[in-house]
mmCIF file with all atom_site columns, C-alpha atoms in Angstrom:
data_model
loop_
_atom_site.group_PDB
_atom_site.id
_atom_site.type_symbol
_atom_site.label_atom_id
_atom_site.label_alt_id
_atom_site.label_comp_id
_atom_site.label_asym_id
_atom_site.label_entity_id
_atom_site.label_seq_id
_atom_site.pdbx_PDB_ins_code
_atom_site.Cartn_x
_atom_site.Cartn_y
_atom_site.Cartn_z
_atom_site.occupancy
_atom_site.B_iso_or_equiv
_atom_site.pdbx_formal_charge
_atom_site.auth_seq_id
_atom_site.auth_comp_id
_atom_site.auth_asym_id
_atom_site.auth_atom_id
_atom_site.pdbx_PDB_model_num
ATOM 1  C CA . CYS A 1 1  ? -6.203  -11.236 10.804  1.00 0.00 ? 1  CYS A CA 1
ATOM 2  C CA . HIS A 1 2  ? -3.656  -13.668 9.601   1.00 0.00 ? 2  HIS A CA 1
ATOM 3  C CA . ILE A 1 3  ? -6.083  -15.391 7.402   1.00 0.00 ? 3  ILE A CA 1
ATOM 4  C CA . VAL A 1 4  ? -7.088  -12.031 5.675   1.00 0.00 ? 4  VAL A CA 1
ATOM 5  C CA . GLN A 1 5  ? -3.779  -11.805 4.995   1.00 0.00 ? 5  GLN A CA 1
ATOM 6  C CA . LEU A 1 6  ? -3.291  -14.572 3.467   1.00 0.00 ? 6  LEU A CA 1
ATOM 7  C CA . ALA A 1 7  ? -6.590  -14.301 1.370   1.00 0.00 ? 7  ALA A CA 1
ATOM 8  C CA . ALA A 1 8  ? -4.704  -10.749 0.053   1.00 0.00 ? 8  ALA A CA 1
ATOM 9  C CA . SER A 1 9  ? -1.219  -11.647 -0.324  1.00 0.00 ? 9  SER A CA 1
ATOM 10 C CA . GLN A 1 10 ? -1.290  -15.403 -1.596  1.00 0.00 ? 10 GLN A CA 1
ATOM 11 C CA . LYS A 1 11 ? -4.215  -16.812 -2.245  1.00 0.00 ? 11 LYS A CA 1
ATOM 12 C CA . LYS A 1 12 ? -5.425  -13.806 -4.130  1.00 0.00 ? 12 LYS A CA 1
ATOM 13 C CA . ILE A 1 13 ? -9.185  -14.222 -2.786  1.00 0.00 ? 13 ILE A CA 1
ATOM 14 C CA . LEU A 1 14 ? -9.226  -10.208 -1.464  1.00 0.00 ? 14 LEU A CA 1
ATOM 15 C CA . GLY A 1 15 ? -7.420  -6.933  -2.742  1.00 0.00 ? 15 GLY A CA 1
ATOM 16 C CA . TYR A 1 16 ? -7.195  -3.667  -2.346  1.00 0.00 ? 16 TYR A CA 1
ATOM 17 C CA . THR A 1 17 ? -8.730  -0.785  -4.263  1.00 0.00 ? 17 THR A CA 1
ATOM 18 C CA . GLU A 1 18 ? -8.740  2.827   -2.820  1.00 0.00 ? 18 GLU A CA 1
ATOM 19 C CA . GLY A 1 19 ? -7.163  1.319   0.481   1.00 0.00 ? 19 GLY A CA 1
ATOM 20 C CA . ASN A 1 20 ? -9.989  -0.619  0.705   1.00 0.00 ? 20 ASN A CA 1
ATOM 21 C CA . MET A 1 21 ? -9.955  -4.370  0.908   1.00 0.00 ? 21 MET A CA 1
ATOM 22 C CA . VAL A 1 22 ? -12.148 -5.606  -1.782  1.00 0.00 ? 22 VAL A CA 1
ATOM 23 C CA . PRO A 1 23 ? -13.176 -9.007  -3.746  1.00 0.00 ? 23 PRO A CA 1
ATOM 24 C CA . TYR A 1 24 ? -9.979  -9.925  -5.753  1.00 0.00 ? 24 TYR A CA 1
ATOM 25 C CA . SER A 1 25 ? -11.674 -9.417  -8.829  1.00 0.00 ? 25 SER A CA 1
ATOM 26 C CA . HIS A 1 26 ? -12.385 -5.829  -8.213  1.00 0.00 ? 26 HIS A CA 1
ATOM 27 C CA . SER A 1 27 ? -9.108  -5.241  -7.528  1.00 0.00 ? 27 SER A CA 1
ATOM 28 C CA . GLU A 1 28 ? -6.386  -3.085  -8.205  1.00 0.00 ? 28 GLU A CA 1
ATOM 29 C CA . GLY A 1 29 ? -4.128  -6.066  -8.499  1.00 0.00 ? 29 GLY A CA 1
ATOM 30 C CA . SER A 1 30 ? -6.242  -8.187  -10.907 1.00 0.00 ? 30 SER A CA 1
ATOM 31 C CA . VAL A 1 31 ? -6.525  -5.293  -12.902 1.00 0.00 ? 31 VAL A CA 1
ATOM 32 C CA . LYS A 1 32 ? -3.313  -4.547  -13.346 1.00 0.00 ? 32 LYS A CA 1
ATOM 33 C CA . GLU A 1 33 ? -2.719  -8.592  -13.978 1.00 0.00 ? 33 GLU A CA 1
ATOM 34 C CA . HIS A 1 34 ? -5.317  -8.283  -16.903 1.00 0.00 ? 34 HIS A CA 1
ATOM 35 C CA . CYS A 1 35 ? -3.542  -5.264  -18.424 1.00 0.00 ? 35 CYS A CA 1
ATOM 36 C CA . ALA A 1 36 ? -0.110  -7.052  -18.379 1.00 0.00 ? 36 ALA A CA 1
ATOM 37 C CA . ALA A 1 37 ? -1.525  -10.109 -19.997 1.00 0.00 ? 37 ALA A CA 1
ATOM 38 C CA . TRP A 1 38 ? -2.987  -8.109  -22.529 1.00 0.00 ? 38 TRP A CA 1
ATOM 39 C CA . GLN A 1 39 ? 0.347   -6.034  -22.512 1.00 0.00 ? 39 GLN A CA 1
ATOM 40 C CA . GLN A 1 40 ? -1.835  -3.104  -22.391 1.00 0.00 ? 40 GLN A CA 1
ATOM 41 C CA . PRO A 1 41 ? -0.517  -0.397  -19.904 1.00 0.00 ? 41 PRO A CA 1
ATOM 42 C CA . PHE A 1 42 ? -2.558  -0.049  -16.183 1.00 0.00 ? 42 PHE A CA 1
ATOM 43 C CA . LEU A 1 43 ? -4.466  2.884   -15.982 1.00 0.00 ? 43 LEU A CA 1
ATOM 44 C CA . ASN A 1 44 ? -5.178  4.673   -12.659 1.00 0.00 ? 44 ASN A CA 1
ATOM 45 C CA . PRO A 1 45 ? -9.113  5.700   -12.568 1.00 0.00 ? 45 PRO A CA 1
ATOM 46 C CA . VAL A 1 46 ? -9.077  7.259   -8.960  1.00 0.00 ? 46 VAL A CA 1
ATOM 47 C CA . LYS A 1 47 ? -5.682  9.730   -10.604 1.00 0.00 ? 47 LYS A CA 1
ATOM 48 C CA . LYS A 1 48 ? -7.733  10.310  -13.771 1.00 0.00 ? 48 LYS A CA 1
ATOM 49 C CA . GLN A 1 49 ? -4.131  9.169   -15.829 1.00 0.00 ? 49 GLN A CA 1
ATOM 50 C CA . GLU A 1 50 ? -4.016  9.827   -19.559 1.00 0.00 ? 50 GLU A CA 1
ATOM 51 C CA . ARG A 1 51 ? -3.141  8.030   -21.681 1.00 0.00 ? 51 ARG A CA 1
ATOM 52 C CA . LEU A 1 52 ? 0.512   8.442   -22.524 1.00 0.00 ? 52 LEU A CA 1
ATOM 53 C CA . SER A 1 53 ? 1.456   7.358   -25.835 1.00 0.00 ? 53 SER A CA 1
ATOM 54 C CA . TYR A 1 54 ? 4.618   4.933   -24.779 1.00 0.00 ? 54 TYR A CA 1
ATOM 55 C CA . PRO A 1 55 ? 4.393   1.601   -27.029 1.00 0.00 ? 55 PRO A CA 1
ATOM 56 C CA . VAL A 1 56 ? 4.635   -1.368  -25.133 1.00 0.00 ? 56 VAL A CA 1
ATOM 57 C CA . ALA A 1 57 ? 8.015   -2.980  -25.337 1.00 0.00 ? 57 ALA A CA 1
ATOM 58 C CA . THR A 1 58 ? 9.112   -6.552  -26.750 1.00 0.00 ? 58 THR A CA 1
ATOM 59 C CA . TRP A 1 59 ? 11.434  -8.469  -24.205 1.00 0.00 ? 59 TRP A CA 1
ATOM 60 C CA . GLU A 1 60 ? 14.035  -7.859  -26.726 1.00 0.00 ? 60 GLU A CA 1
ATOM 61 C CA . GLU A 1 61 ? 13.946  -4.293  -26.667 1.00 0.00 ? 61 GLU A CA 1
ATOM 62 C CA . THR A 1 62 ? 13.991  -4.430  -22.959 1.00 0.00 ? 62 THR A CA 1
ATOM 63 C CA . ARG A 1 63 ? 16.832  -6.710  -22.549 1.00 0.00 ? 63 ARG A CA 1
ATOM 64 C CA . THR A 1 64 ? 18.432  -4.268  -24.808 1.00 0.00 ? 64 THR A CA 1
ATOM 65 C CA . CYS A 1 65 ? 17.357  -1.043  -23.726 1.00 0.00 ? 65 CYS A CA 1
ATOM 66 C CA . LEU A 1 66 ? 18.460  -2.751  -20.121 1.00 0.00 ? 66 LEU A CA 1
ATOM 67 C CA . SER A 1 67 ? 21.780  -3.347  -20.906 1.00 0.00 ? 67 SER A CA 1
ATOM 68 C CA . ALA A 1 68 ? 22.362  -0.855  -22.337 1.00 0.00 ? 68 ALA A CA 1
ATOM 69 C CA . ILE A 1 69 ? 21.673  1.538   -18.796 1.00 0.00 ? 69 ILE A CA 1
ATOM 70 C CA . LEU A 1 70 ? 23.589  -0.670  -16.739 1.00 0.00 ? 70 LEU A CA 1
ATOM 71 C CA . CYS A 1 71 ? 26.521  -0.076  -19.219 1.00 0.00 ? 71 CYS A CA 1
ATOM 72 C CA . GLU A 1 72 ? 26.597  3.896   -19.698 1.00 0.00 ? 72 GLU A CA 1
ATOM 73 C CA . GLU A 1 73 ? 25.472  4.432   -15.532 1.00 0.00 ? 73 GLU A CA 1
ATOM 74 C CA . VAL A 1 74 ? 28.567  4.521   -13.370 1.00 0.00 ? 74 VAL A CA 1
ATOM 75 C CA . GLY A 1 75 ? 27.775  2.928   -10.027 1.00 0.00 ? 75 GLY A CA 1
ATOM 76 C CA . ILE A 1 76 ? 24.252  2.045   -8.563  1.00 0.00 ? 76 ILE A CA 1
ATOM 77 C CA . ILE A 1 77 ? 21.314  2.037   -10.628 1.00 0.00 ? 77 ILE A CA 1
ATOM 78 C CA . THR A 1 78 ? 18.169  2.851   -7.833  1.00 0.00 ? 78 THR A CA 1
ATOM 79 C CA . VAL A 1 79 ? 15.033  0.691   -9.091  1.00 0.00 ? 79 VAL A CA 1
ATOM 80 C CA . SER A 1 80 ? 13.299  4.337   -9.459  1.00 0.00 ? 80 SER A CA 1
ATOM 81 C CA . SER A 1 81 ? 15.650  4.937   -11.723 1.00 0.00 ? 81 SER A CA 1
ATOM 82 C CA . VAL A 1 82 ? 15.270  2.425   -14.182 1.00 0.00 ? 82 VAL A CA 1
ATOM 83 C CA . LYS A 1 83 ? 11.456  3.585   -15.825 1.00 0.00 ? 83 LYS A CA 1
ATOM 84 C CA . ARG A 1 84 ? 12.932  7.306   -16.544 1.00 0.00 ? 84 ARG A CA 1
ATOM 85 C CA . LEU A 1 85 ? 15.911  6.120   -17.938 1.00 0.00 ? 85 LEU A CA 1
ATOM 86 C CA . PHE A 1 86 ? 14.166  3.256   -20.005 1.00 0.00 ? 86 PHE A CA 1
ATOM 87 C CA . ARG A 1 87 ? 11.611  6.740   -21.583 1.00 0.00 ? 87 ARG A CA 1
ATOM 88 C CA . SER A 1 88 ? 14.773  8.573   -22.085 1.00 0.00 ? 88 SER A CA 1
#
């Protein structure tokens, strides 16, 4: 069990798709890494997501927007709120 956990969490030999363990190259994690490398949004085929027209932000745009969010918001900002605030 420990070996399987290491193969999935650290060595990227195994991964998960739809809750099932699969070879890493067929996993959602692998697809997400590929999308990130090519600066493309991840579209989950299982959830049949529609492509949204949000552009990919540059690092400079990300820093500027995140800085503005942190300056404008009072108190604690949860990670789950950052995505919503970033788009608004």
